mmCIF file with all atom_site columns, C-alpha atoms in Angstrom:
data_model
loop_
_atom_site.group_PDB
_atom_site.id
_atom_site.type_symbol
_atom_site.label_atom_id
_atom_site.label_alt_id
_atom_site.label_comp_id
_atom_site.label_asym_id
_atom_site.label_entity_id
_atom_site.label_seq_id
_atom_site.pdbx_PDB_ins_code
_atom_site.Cartn_x
_atom_site.Cartn_y
_atom_site.Cartn_z
_atom_site.occupancy
_atom_site.B_iso_or_equiv
_atom_site.pdbx_formal_charge
_atom_site.auth_seq_id
_atom_site.auth_comp_id
_atom_site.auth_asym_id
_atom_site.auth_atom_id
_atom_site.pdbx_PDB_model_num
ATOM 1   C CA . GLU R 1 1   ? 47.129 -4.342  5.227  1.00 95.00 ? 1   GLU R CA 1
ATOM 2   C CA . VAL R 1 2   ? 44.627 -4.754  8.046  1.00 97.00 ? 2   VAL R CA 1
ATOM 3   C CA . GLN R 1 3   ? 43.619 -1.479  9.653  1.00 98.00 ? 3   GLN R CA 1
ATOM 4   C CA . LEU R 1 4   ? 41.251 -0.830  12.537 1.00 98.00 ? 4   LEU R CA 1
ATOM 5   C CA . VAL R 1 5   ? 40.538 2.767   13.492 1.00 98.00 ? 5   VAL R CA 1
ATOM 6   C CA . GLU R 1 6   ? 38.490 3.577   16.575 1.00 98.00 ? 6   GLU R CA 1
ATOM 7   C CA . SER R 1 7   ? 36.692 6.868   17.128 1.00 98.00 ? 7   SER R CA 1
ATOM 8   C CA . GLY R 1 8   ? 34.023 8.391   19.323 1.00 98.00 ? 8   GLY R CA 1
ATOM 9   C CA . GLY R 1 9   ? 35.802 8.546   22.652 1.00 98.00 ? 9   GLY R CA 1
ATOM 10  C CA . GLY R 1 10  ? 35.744 11.597  24.867 1.00 98.00 ? 10  GLY R CA 1
ATOM 11  C CA . LEU R 1 11  ? 34.664 13.070  28.168 1.00 98.00 ? 11  LEU R CA 1
ATOM 12  C CA . VAL R 1 12  ? 31.163 12.191  29.359 1.00 98.00 ? 12  VAL R CA 1
ATOM 13  C CA . GLN R 1 13  ? 29.357 12.719  32.642 1.00 98.00 ? 13  GLN R CA 1
ATOM 14  C CA . PRO R 1 14  ? 28.318 9.789   34.833 1.00 98.00 ? 14  PRO R CA 1
ATOM 15  C CA . GLY R 1 15  ? 25.022 8.421   33.591 1.00 98.00 ? 15  GLY R CA 1
ATOM 16  C CA . GLY R 1 16  ? 25.709 9.672   30.086 1.00 98.00 ? 16  GLY R CA 1
ATOM 17  C CA . SER R 1 17  ? 26.006 7.849   26.783 1.00 98.00 ? 17  SER R CA 1
ATOM 18  C CA . LEU R 1 18  ? 28.600 7.496   24.054 1.00 98.00 ? 18  LEU R CA 1
ATOM 19  C CA . ARG R 1 19  ? 28.925 5.478   20.867 1.00 98.00 ? 19  ARG R CA 1
ATOM 20  C CA . LEU R 1 20  ? 32.296 4.169   19.825 1.00 98.00 ? 20  LEU R CA 1
ATOM 21  C CA . SER R 1 21  ? 33.040 3.228   16.234 1.00 98.00 ? 21  SER R CA 1
ATOM 22  C CA . CYS R 1 22  ? 35.697 1.048   14.681 1.00 98.00 ? 22  CYS R CA 1
ATOM 23  C CA . THR R 1 23  ? 36.265 1.286   10.944 1.00 98.00 ? 23  THR R CA 1
ATOM 24  C CA . ALA R 1 24  ? 37.929 -1.739  9.391  1.00 98.00 ? 24  ALA R CA 1
ATOM 25  C CA . SER R 1 25  ? 39.844 -2.291  6.168  1.00 98.00 ? 25  SER R CA 1
ATOM 26  C CA . GLY R 1 26  ? 42.200 -4.795  4.611  1.00 98.00 ? 26  GLY R CA 1
ATOM 27  C CA . PHE R 1 27  ? 40.214 -7.960  5.343  1.00 97.00 ? 27  PHE R CA 1
ATOM 28  C CA . THR R 1 28  ? 36.755 -9.439  4.822  1.00 97.00 ? 28  THR R CA 1
ATOM 29  C CA . PHE R 1 29  ? 34.934 -7.657  7.621  1.00 98.00 ? 29  PHE R CA 1
ATOM 30  C CA . SER R 1 30  ? 31.527 -9.238  7.059  1.00 97.00 ? 30  SER R CA 1
ATOM 31  C CA . THR R 1 31  ? 32.741 -12.758 7.905  1.00 97.00 ? 31  THR R CA 1
ATOM 32  C CA . SER R 1 32  ? 34.972 -11.772 10.820 1.00 97.00 ? 32  SER R CA 1
ATOM 33  C CA . TRP R 1 33  ? 34.165 -11.983 14.505 1.00 97.00 ? 33  TRP R CA 1
ATOM 34  C CA . MET R 1 34  ? 35.043 -8.724  16.204 1.00 98.00 ? 34  MET R CA 1
ATOM 35  C CA . THR R 1 35  ? 35.666 -7.781  19.798 1.00 98.00 ? 35  THR R CA 1
ATOM 36  C CA . TRP R 1 36  ? 36.051 -4.804  22.135 1.00 98.00 ? 36  TRP R CA 1
ATOM 37  C CA . VAL R 1 37  ? 38.683 -4.814  24.874 1.00 98.00 ? 37  VAL R CA 1
ATOM 38  C CA . ARG R 1 38  ? 39.269 -2.002  27.360 1.00 98.00 ? 38  ARG R CA 1
ATOM 39  C CA . GLN R 1 39  ? 42.092 -0.871  29.599 1.00 98.00 ? 39  GLN R CA 1
ATOM 40  C CA . ALA R 1 40  ? 41.609 1.500   32.518 1.00 98.00 ? 40  ALA R CA 1
ATOM 41  C CA . PRO R 1 41  ? 44.451 3.989   33.018 1.00 97.00 ? 41  PRO R CA 1
ATOM 42  C CA . GLY R 1 42  ? 47.484 2.176   34.412 1.00 96.00 ? 42  GLY R CA 1
ATOM 43  C CA . LYS R 1 43  ? 45.568 -1.105  34.686 1.00 98.00 ? 43  LYS R CA 1
ATOM 44  C CA . GLY R 1 44  ? 45.289 -4.401  32.877 1.00 98.00 ? 44  GLY R CA 1
ATOM 45  C CA . LEU R 1 45  ? 43.189 -5.520  29.952 1.00 98.00 ? 45  LEU R CA 1
ATOM 46  C CA . GLU R 1 46  ? 39.514 -6.469  30.142 1.00 98.00 ? 46  GLU R CA 1
ATOM 47  C CA . TRP R 1 47  ? 37.439 -8.164  27.442 1.00 98.00 ? 47  TRP R CA 1
ATOM 48  C CA . VAL R 1 48  ? 34.166 -6.281  26.907 1.00 98.00 ? 48  VAL R CA 1
ATOM 49  C CA . ALA R 1 49  ? 32.150 -7.852  24.082 1.00 98.00 ? 49  ALA R CA 1
ATOM 50  C CA . ASN R 1 50  ? 32.178 -10.038 20.950 1.00 97.00 ? 50  ASN R CA 1
ATOM 51  C CA . ILE R 1 51  ? 30.029 -10.119 17.837 1.00 98.00 ? 51  ILE R CA 1
ATOM 52  C CA . LYS R 1 52  ? 29.870 -12.653 15.015 1.00 97.00 ? 52  LYS R CA 1
ATOM 53  C CA . GLY R 1 53  ? 30.419 -11.599 11.409 1.00 97.00 ? 53  GLY R CA 1
ATOM 54  C CA . ASP R 1 54  ? 26.740 -11.560 10.508 1.00 96.00 ? 54  ASP R CA 1
ATOM 55  C CA . GLY R 1 55  ? 25.753 -10.036 13.853 1.00 96.00 ? 55  GLY R CA 1
ATOM 56  C CA . SER R 1 56  ? 23.712 -13.087 14.852 1.00 97.00 ? 56  SER R CA 1
ATOM 57  C CA . GLU R 1 57  ? 25.721 -13.880 17.980 1.00 97.00 ? 57  GLU R CA 1
ATOM 58  C CA . LYS R 1 58  ? 26.858 -11.473 20.661 1.00 97.00 ? 58  LYS R CA 1
ATOM 59  C CA . ASP R 1 59  ? 28.278 -11.768 24.124 1.00 97.00 ? 59  ASP R CA 1
ATOM 60  C CA . SER R 1 60  ? 29.576 -9.366  26.743 1.00 98.00 ? 60  SER R CA 1
ATOM 61  C CA . VAL R 1 61  ? 31.080 -9.235  30.196 1.00 98.00 ? 61  VAL R CA 1
ATOM 62  C CA . ALA R 1 62  ? 28.565 -9.081  33.031 1.00 98.00 ? 62  ALA R CA 1
ATOM 63  C CA . SER R 1 63  ? 29.679 -5.626  34.230 1.00 98.00 ? 63  SER R CA 1
ATOM 64  C CA . VAL R 1 64  ? 28.471 -3.980  31.005 1.00 98.00 ? 64  VAL R CA 1
ATOM 65  C CA . ARG R 1 65  ? 25.484 -6.165  30.173 1.00 97.00 ? 65  ARG R CA 1
ATOM 66  C CA . GLY R 1 66  ? 22.334 -4.081  29.944 1.00 97.00 ? 66  GLY R CA 1
ATOM 67  C CA . ARG R 1 67  ? 24.365 -0.872  29.522 1.00 98.00 ? 67  ARG R CA 1
ATOM 68  C CA . PHE R 1 68  ? 26.611 -1.539  26.506 1.00 98.00 ? 68  PHE R CA 1
ATOM 69  C CA . THR R 1 69  ? 25.500 -2.897  23.122 1.00 98.00 ? 69  THR R CA 1
ATOM 70  C CA . ILE R 1 70  ? 27.852 -4.210  20.477 1.00 98.00 ? 70  ILE R CA 1
ATOM 71  C CA . SER R 1 71  ? 26.692 -3.980  16.869 1.00 98.00 ? 71  SER R CA 1
ATOM 72  C CA . ARG R 1 72  ? 28.039 -3.758  13.340 1.00 98.00 ? 72  ARG R CA 1
ATOM 73  C CA . ASP R 1 73  ? 27.222 -2.441  9.891  1.00 98.00 ? 73  ASP R CA 1
ATOM 74  C CA . ASN R 1 74  ? 28.894 -4.692  7.356  1.00 98.00 ? 74  ASN R CA 1
ATOM 75  C CA . ALA R 1 75  ? 27.980 -2.367  4.492  1.00 98.00 ? 75  ALA R CA 1
ATOM 76  C CA . LYS R 1 76  ? 30.127 0.278   6.169  1.00 98.00 ? 76  LYS R CA 1
ATOM 77  C CA . ASN R 1 77  ? 32.826 -2.093  7.473  1.00 98.00 ? 77  ASN R CA 1
ATOM 78  C CA . SER R 1 78  ? 32.116 -0.683  10.901 1.00 98.00 ? 78  SER R CA 1
ATOM 79  C CA . LEU R 1 79  ? 31.847 -2.019  14.415 1.00 98.00 ? 79  LEU R CA 1
ATOM 80  C CA . TYR R 1 80  ? 30.122 -0.104  17.184 1.00 98.00 ? 80  TYR R CA 1
ATOM 81  C CA . LEU R 1 81  ? 29.858 -0.041  20.952 1.00 98.00 ? 81  LEU R CA 1
ATOM 82  C CA . GLN R 1 82  ? 26.867 1.871   22.253 1.00 98.00 ? 82  GLN R CA 1
ATOM 83  C CA . MET R 1 83  ? 27.537 2.736   25.880 1.00 98.00 ? 83  MET R CA 1
ATOM 84  C CA . SER R 1 84  ? 24.869 4.090   28.202 1.00 98.00 ? 84  SER R CA 1
ATOM 85  C CA . ASN R 1 85  ? 24.503 4.760   31.916 1.00 98.00 ? 85  ASN R CA 1
ATOM 86  C CA . LEU R 1 86  ? 28.255 5.241   32.042 1.00 98.00 ? 86  LEU R CA 1
ATOM 87  C CA . ARG R 1 87  ? 30.100 4.991   35.328 1.00 98.00 ? 87  ARG R CA 1
ATOM 88  C CA . ALA R 1 88  ? 33.476 6.249   36.498 1.00 98.00 ? 88  ALA R CA 1
ATOM 89  C CA . GLU R 1 89  ? 34.783 2.684   36.361 1.00 98.00 ? 89  GLU R CA 1
ATOM 90  C CA . ASP R 1 90  ? 34.102 2.606   32.602 1.00 98.00 ? 90  ASP R CA 1
ATOM 91  C CA . THR R 1 91  ? 36.919 5.113   32.115 1.00 98.00 ? 91  THR R CA 1
ATOM 92  C CA . ALA R 1 92  ? 39.399 3.349   29.850 1.00 98.00 ? 92  ALA R CA 1
ATOM 93  C CA . VAL R 1 93  ? 41.008 3.116   26.465 1.00 98.00 ? 93  VAL R CA 1
ATOM 94  C CA . TYR R 1 94  ? 38.711 1.012   24.308 1.00 98.00 ? 94  TYR R CA 1
ATOM 95  C CA . TYR R 1 95  ? 40.280 -1.162  21.620 1.00 98.00 ? 95  TYR R CA 1
ATOM 96  C CA . CYS R 1 96  ? 38.557 -3.000  18.817 1.00 98.00 ? 96  CYS R CA 1
ATOM 97  C CA . ALA R 1 97  ? 40.208 -6.161  17.543 1.00 98.00 ? 97  ALA R CA 1
ATOM 98  C CA . THR R 1 98  ? 39.605 -9.034  15.163 1.00 98.00 ? 98  THR R CA 1
ATOM 99  C CA . LEU R 1 99  ? 38.781 -12.385 16.739 1.00 97.00 ? 99  LEU R CA 1
ATOM 100 C CA . ARG R 1 100 ? 39.941 -15.425 14.804 1.00 95.00 ? 100 ARG R CA 1
ATOM 101 C CA . GLY R 1 101 ? 39.982 -19.073 15.639 1.00 90.00 ? 101 GLY R CA 1
ATOM 102 C CA . ALA R 1 102 ? 40.013 -22.723 14.755 1.00 83.00 ? 102 ALA R CA 1
ATOM 103 C CA . ALA R 1 103 ? 39.205 -25.986 16.489 1.00 82.00 ? 103 ALA R CA 1
ATOM 104 C CA . ASP R 1 104 ? 41.717 -25.549 19.295 1.00 87.00 ? 104 ASP R CA 1
ATOM 105 C CA . THR R 1 105 ? 42.512 -21.866 19.328 1.00 92.00 ? 105 THR R CA 1
ATOM 106 C CA . ARG R 1 106 ? 40.866 -18.471 19.396 1.00 95.00 ? 106 ARG R CA 1
ATOM 107 C CA . PHE R 1 107 ? 42.739 -15.182 19.551 1.00 97.00 ? 107 PHE R CA 1
ATOM 108 C CA . PHE R 1 108 ? 42.598 -11.432 19.013 1.00 97.00 ? 108 PHE R CA 1
ATOM 109 C CA . ASP R 1 109 ? 45.121 -10.777 16.281 1.00 95.00 ? 109 ASP R CA 1
ATOM 110 C CA . TYR R 1 110 ? 44.701 -7.291  14.818 1.00 97.00 ? 110 TYR R CA 1
ATOM 111 C CA . TRP R 1 111 ? 44.072 -4.330  17.129 1.00 98.00 ? 111 TRP R CA 1
ATOM 112 C CA . GLY R 1 112 ? 43.222 -0.695  16.637 1.00 98.00 ? 112 GLY R CA 1
ATOM 113 C CA . GLN R 1 113 ? 45.112 2.085   18.404 1.00 98.00 ? 113 GLN R CA 1
ATOM 114 C CA . GLY R 1 114 ? 42.283 2.654   20.872 1.00 98.00 ? 114 GLY R CA 1
ATOM 115 C CA . THR R 1 115 ? 40.010 5.527   21.852 1.00 98.00 ? 115 THR R CA 1
ATOM 116 C CA . LEU R 1 116 ? 39.896 7.017   25.349 1.00 98.00 ? 116 LEU R CA 1
ATOM 117 C CA . VAL R 1 117 ? 36.615 7.269   27.214 1.00 98.00 ? 117 VAL R CA 1
ATOM 118 C CA . THR R 1 118 ? 36.638 9.384   30.367 1.00 98.00 ? 118 THR R CA 1
ATOM 119 C CA . VAL R 1 119 ? 33.599 9.334   32.648 1.00 98.00 ? 119 VAL R CA 1
ATOM 120 C CA . SER R 1 120 ? 33.763 12.246  35.044 1.00 97.00 ? 120 SER R CA 1
ATOM 121 C CA . SER R 1 121 ? 31.705 15.163  36.256 1.00 96.00 ? 121 SER R CA 1
ATOM 122 C CA . ASP X 2 1   ? 34.346 -16.980 35.426 1.00 97.00 ? 1   ASP X CA 1
ATOM 123 C CA . ILE X 2 2   ? 37.807 -18.396 34.699 1.00 98.00 ? 2   ILE X CA 1
ATOM 124 C CA . GLN X 2 3   ? 40.508 -16.657 36.720 1.00 98.00 ? 3   GLN X CA 1
ATOM 125 C CA . MET X 2 4   ? 43.957 -16.295 35.190 1.00 98.00 ? 4   MET X CA 1
ATOM 126 C CA . THR X 2 5   ? 46.806 -16.004 37.683 1.00 98.00 ? 5   THR X CA 1
ATOM 127 C CA . GLN X 2 6   ? 49.966 -14.688 36.081 1.00 98.00 ? 6   GLN X CA 1
ATOM 128 C CA . SER X 2 7   ? 53.366 -14.607 37.712 1.00 98.00 ? 7   SER X CA 1
ATOM 129 C CA . PRO X 2 8   ? 55.537 -12.831 38.426 1.00 97.00 ? 8   PRO X CA 1
ATOM 130 C CA . SER X 2 9   ? 53.790 -9.461  38.357 1.00 97.00 ? 9   SER X CA 1
ATOM 131 C CA . SER X 2 10  ? 57.134 -7.800  37.646 1.00 97.00 ? 10  SER X CA 1
ATOM 132 C CA . LEU X 2 11  ? 60.541 -8.999  36.623 1.00 96.00 ? 11  LEU X CA 1
ATOM 133 C CA . SER X 2 12  ? 63.939 -7.337  36.258 1.00 96.00 ? 12  SER X CA 1
ATOM 134 C CA . ALA X 2 13  ? 66.296 -8.889  33.757 1.00 96.00 ? 13  ALA X CA 1
ATOM 135 C CA . SER X 2 14  ? 69.231 -8.078  31.529 1.00 96.00 ? 14  SER X CA 1
ATOM 136 C CA . VAL X 2 15  ? 69.716 -8.245  27.795 1.00 96.00 ? 15  VAL X CA 1
ATOM 137 C CA . GLY X 2 16  ? 70.633 -11.821 26.920 1.00 96.00 ? 16  GLY X CA 1
ATOM 138 C CA . ASP X 2 17  ? 68.794 -13.355 29.877 1.00 97.00 ? 17  ASP X CA 1
ATOM 139 C CA . ARG X 2 18  ? 66.307 -16.198 29.542 1.00 97.00 ? 18  ARG X CA 1
ATOM 140 C CA . VAL X 2 19  ? 63.008 -15.370 31.195 1.00 97.00 ? 19  VAL X CA 1
ATOM 141 C CA . THR X 2 20  ? 59.860 -17.331 31.856 1.00 98.00 ? 20  THR X CA 1
ATOM 142 C CA . ILE X 2 21  ? 56.393 -16.030 32.682 1.00 98.00 ? 21  ILE X CA 1
ATOM 143 C CA . THR X 2 22  ? 53.690 -18.368 33.889 1.00 98.00 ? 22  THR X CA 1
ATOM 144 C CA . CYS X 2 23  ? 49.919 -18.300 33.774 1.00 98.00 ? 23  CYS X CA 1
ATOM 145 C CA . ARG X 2 24  ? 47.580 -20.600 35.653 1.00 98.00 ? 24  ARG X CA 1
ATOM 146 C CA . ALA X 2 25  ? 43.886 -20.958 34.871 1.00 98.00 ? 25  ALA X CA 1
ATOM 147 C CA . SER X 2 26  ? 41.310 -21.662 37.571 1.00 98.00 ? 26  SER X CA 1
ATOM 148 C CA . GLN X 2 27  ? 39.865 -24.446 35.405 1.00 98.00 ? 27  GLN X CA 1
ATOM 149 C CA . ILE X 2 28  ? 40.889 -26.434 32.362 1.00 97.00 ? 28  ILE X CA 1
ATOM 150 C CA . ILE X 2 29  ? 41.086 -24.279 29.247 1.00 96.00 ? 29  ILE X CA 1
ATOM 151 C CA . ASN X 2 30  ? 42.699 -26.858 26.919 1.00 94.00 ? 30  ASN X CA 1
ATOM 152 C CA . THR X 2 31  ? 44.858 -24.831 24.522 1.00 93.00 ? 31  THR X CA 1
ATOM 153 C CA . PHE X 2 32  ? 42.769 -21.657 24.414 1.00 96.00 ? 32  PHE X CA 1
ATOM 154 C CA . LEU X 2 33  ? 45.581 -19.530 25.754 1.00 97.00 ? 33  LEU X CA 1
ATOM 155 C CA . ASN X 2 34  ? 47.246 -16.540 24.108 1.00 97.00 ? 34  ASN X CA 1
ATOM 156 C CA . TRP X 2 35  ? 50.178 -14.314 25.020 1.00 98.00 ? 35  TRP X CA 1
ATOM 157 C CA . TYR X 2 36  ? 50.362 -10.586 24.281 1.00 98.00 ? 36  TYR X CA 1
ATOM 158 C CA . GLN X 2 37  ? 53.063 -7.961  24.571 1.00 98.00 ? 37  GLN X CA 1
ATOM 159 C CA . GLN X 2 38  ? 52.143 -4.355  25.269 1.00 98.00 ? 38  GLN X CA 1
ATOM 160 C CA . LYS X 2 39  ? 54.353 -1.288  25.233 1.00 98.00 ? 39  LYS X CA 1
ATOM 161 C CA . PRO X 2 40  ? 53.295 2.037   26.768 1.00 96.00 ? 40  PRO X CA 1
ATOM 162 C CA . GLY X 2 41  ? 50.704 3.900   24.718 1.00 96.00 ? 41  GLY X CA 1
ATOM 163 C CA . LYS X 2 42  ? 50.351 1.043   22.232 1.00 98.00 ? 42  LYS X CA 1
ATOM 164 C CA . PRO X 2 43  ? 47.757 -1.695  21.724 1.00 98.00 ? 43  PRO X CA 1
ATOM 165 C CA . PRO X 2 44  ? 48.618 -5.249  22.721 1.00 98.00 ? 44  PRO X CA 1
ATOM 166 C CA . LYS X 2 45  ? 50.463 -7.341  20.179 1.00 98.00 ? 45  LYS X CA 1
ATOM 167 C CA . LEU X 2 46  ? 49.714 -11.041 19.752 1.00 98.00 ? 46  LEU X CA 1
ATOM 168 C CA . LEU X 2 47  ? 52.820 -13.169 20.326 1.00 98.00 ? 47  LEU X CA 1
ATOM 169 C CA . MET X 2 48  ? 51.590 -16.736 20.734 1.00 96.00 ? 48  MET X CA 1
ATOM 170 C CA . HIS X 2 49  ? 48.334 -18.645 20.550 1.00 94.00 ? 49  HIS X CA 1
ATOM 171 C CA . ALA X 2 50  ? 47.241 -22.260 21.015 1.00 91.00 ? 50  ALA X CA 1
ATOM 172 C CA . PRO X 2 51  ? 49.610 -21.642 23.186 1.00 90.00 ? 51  PRO X CA 1
ATOM 173 C CA . SER X 2 52  ? 52.747 -22.694 21.288 1.00 93.00 ? 52  SER X CA 1
ATOM 174 C CA . SER X 2 53  ? 51.939 -21.242 17.872 1.00 94.00 ? 53  SER X CA 1
ATOM 175 C CA . LEU X 2 54  ? 54.139 -18.283 17.102 1.00 96.00 ? 54  LEU X CA 1
ATOM 176 C CA . GLN X 2 55  ? 52.267 -15.424 15.453 1.00 95.00 ? 55  GLN X CA 1
ATOM 177 C CA . SER X 2 56  ? 53.617 -14.407 12.070 1.00 94.00 ? 56  SER X CA 1
ATOM 178 C CA . GLY X 2 57  ? 56.459 -11.896 12.364 1.00 96.00 ? 57  GLY X CA 1
ATOM 179 C CA . VAL X 2 58  ? 57.219 -12.628 16.023 1.00 97.00 ? 58  VAL X CA 1
ATOM 180 C CA . PRO X 2 59  ? 60.876 -13.535 16.659 1.00 97.00 ? 59  PRO X CA 1
ATOM 181 C CA . SER X 2 60  ? 61.651 -17.180 17.354 1.00 97.00 ? 60  SER X CA 1
ATOM 182 C CA . ARG X 2 61  ? 63.205 -16.321 20.718 1.00 97.00 ? 61  ARG X CA 1
ATOM 183 C CA . PHE X 2 62  ? 59.606 -16.302 21.990 1.00 98.00 ? 62  PHE X CA 1
ATOM 184 C CA . SER X 2 63  ? 58.057 -19.677 22.760 1.00 97.00 ? 63  SER X CA 1
ATOM 185 C CA . GLY X 2 64  ? 55.007 -20.909 24.601 1.00 96.00 ? 64  GLY X CA 1
ATOM 186 C CA . SER X 2 65  ? 53.938 -24.162 26.157 1.00 95.00 ? 65  SER X CA 1
ATOM 187 C CA . GLY X 2 66  ? 51.275 -25.752 28.291 1.00 94.00 ? 66  GLY X CA 1
ATOM 188 C CA . SER X 2 67  ? 47.846 -27.250 28.162 1.00 92.00 ? 67  SER X CA 1
ATOM 189 C CA . GLY X 2 68  ? 45.011 -27.647 30.583 1.00 93.00 ? 68  GLY X CA 1
ATOM 190 C CA . THR X 2 69  ? 45.613 -25.135 33.354 1.00 97.00 ? 69  THR X CA 1
ATOM 191 C CA . ASP X 2 70  ? 49.341 -24.306 33.380 1.00 97.00 ? 70  ASP X CA 1
ATOM 192 C CA . PHE X 2 71  ? 51.112 -22.305 30.690 1.00 97.00 ? 71  PHE X CA 1
ATOM 193 C CA . THR X 2 72  ? 54.462 -20.606 30.172 1.00 98.00 ? 72  THR X CA 1
ATOM 194 C CA . LEU X 2 73  ? 55.905 -17.945 27.908 1.00 98.00 ? 73  LEU X CA 1
ATOM 195 C CA . THR X 2 74  ? 59.661 -18.071 27.507 1.00 98.00 ? 74  THR X CA 1
ATOM 196 C CA . ILE X 2 75  ? 61.962 -15.514 25.955 1.00 97.00 ? 75  ILE X CA 1
ATOM 197 C CA . SER X 2 76  ? 65.208 -17.329 25.243 1.00 96.00 ? 76  SER X CA 1
ATOM 198 C CA . SER X 2 77  ? 67.553 -14.337 25.005 1.00 95.00 ? 77  SER X CA 1
ATOM 199 C CA . LEU X 2 78  ? 66.132 -10.959 25.949 1.00 96.00 ? 78  LEU X CA 1
ATOM 200 C CA . GLN X 2 79  ? 66.588 -8.096  23.534 1.00 96.00 ? 79  GLN X CA 1
ATOM 201 C CA . ALA X 2 80  ? 66.206 -4.420  24.331 1.00 94.00 ? 80  ALA X CA 1
ATOM 202 C CA . GLU X 2 81  ? 62.894 -4.251  22.470 1.00 95.00 ? 81  GLU X CA 1
ATOM 203 C CA . ASP X 2 82  ? 61.386 -6.999  24.662 1.00 96.00 ? 82  ASP X CA 1
ATOM 204 C CA . PHE X 2 83  ? 61.070 -4.822  27.734 1.00 93.00 ? 83  PHE X CA 1
ATOM 205 C CA . ALA X 2 84  ? 57.306 -4.408  27.988 1.00 97.00 ? 84  ALA X CA 1
ATOM 206 C CA . THR X 2 85  ? 54.266 -5.768  29.807 1.00 98.00 ? 85  THR X CA 1
ATOM 207 C CA . TYR X 2 86  ? 53.070 -9.262  28.961 1.00 98.00 ? 86  TYR X CA 1
ATOM 208 C CA . TYR X 2 87  ? 49.550 -10.619 29.358 1.00 98.00 ? 87  TYR X CA 1
ATOM 209 C CA . CYS X 2 88  ? 48.021 -14.056 29.018 1.00 98.00 ? 88  CYS X CA 1
ATOM 210 C CA . LEU X 2 89  ? 44.438 -14.404 27.812 1.00 98.00 ? 89  LEU X CA 1
ATOM 211 C CA . GLN X 2 90  ? 42.084 -17.384 27.993 1.00 98.00 ? 90  GLN X CA 1
ATOM 212 C CA . THR X 2 91  ? 39.542 -17.721 25.199 1.00 97.00 ? 91  THR X CA 1
ATOM 213 C CA . HIS X 2 92  ? 38.084 -21.066 26.242 1.00 96.00 ? 92  HIS X CA 1
ATOM 214 C CA . LYS X 2 93  ? 34.884 -19.564 27.617 1.00 96.00 ? 93  LYS X CA 1
ATOM 215 C CA . THR X 2 94  ? 33.362 -16.144 27.875 1.00 96.00 ? 94  THR X CA 1
ATOM 216 C CA . PRO X 2 95  ? 33.934 -13.912 29.679 1.00 98.00 ? 95  PRO X CA 1
ATOM 217 C CA . TYR X 2 96  ? 37.394 -14.111 28.179 1.00 98.00 ? 96  TYR X CA 1
ATOM 218 C CA . THR X 2 97  ? 39.846 -13.169 30.916 1.00 98.00 ? 97  THR X CA 1
ATOM 219 C CA . PHE X 2 98  ? 43.359 -11.790 30.978 1.00 98.00 ? 98  PHE X CA 1
ATOM 220 C CA . GLY X 2 99  ? 46.072 -12.342 33.511 1.00 98.00 ? 99  GLY X CA 1
ATOM 221 C CA . GLN X 2 100 ? 47.012 -9.278  35.523 1.00 98.00 ? 100 GLN X CA 1
ATOM 222 C CA . GLY X 2 101 ? 50.173 -8.723  33.527 1.00 98.00 ? 101 GLY X CA 1
ATOM 223 C CA . THR X 2 102 ? 53.935 -9.091  33.980 1.00 98.00 ? 102 THR X CA 1
ATOM 224 C CA . LYS X 2 103 ? 56.034 -5.960  33.667 1.00 98.00 ? 103 LYS X CA 1
ATOM 225 C CA . LEU X 2 104 ? 59.463 -6.856  32.339 1.00 97.00 ? 104 LEU X CA 1
ATOM 226 C CA . GLU X 2 105 ? 62.021 -4.215  33.233 1.00 95.00 ? 105 GLU X CA 1
ATOM 227 C CA . ILE X 2 106 ? 65.685 -3.690  32.530 1.00 88.00 ? 106 ILE X CA 1
ATOM 228 C CA . LYS X 2 107 ? 67.982 -4.625  35.405 1.00 87.00 ? 107 LYS X CA 1
#
């Protein structure tokens, strides 16, 4: 059974930093693309970042580029999101998910339960 | 960035109704379109991808269609457990973008 468990959320002041973790099990983590998606309270979903299985390719939405870094440790079956210079608008539930695809499709299939990040003074 | 325009933003319907939600992309995305269902306090659940491929375990009353820029999600006969918020997602190009969501409520 695929399981994704996020941790590391909490309350942080504007300008502060936080590292989110996502621990994976039930599938071959090291060959799987992974992604972070966030959802501000009462709002819609926003893709944040992707990383390839071996970590060689990464991409992120412009609003977090230069502040957030996606990474992974395949030996620990773990995905990370290092967040710095946090702003109030980064307040959201952060989900990790698996990203799978083929020639004509690409989708987020398994999701964690999410971890809440609150940026406030 | 590719904009995804989803409609309607909310919808009231009854059990047994047939409902359709549409999503329009601001540029051609071929078949890189997914549909998700989200219930309060829960992560999104993948319903459809490609956009007519039903995810394993999803009831056959859900169906998807479209290609290019215009896509639809249809629920053929609403069940009580279908009342939720639905999102489309394009994965043709990064930044991947979601529609704004359709909240499906009980009439």
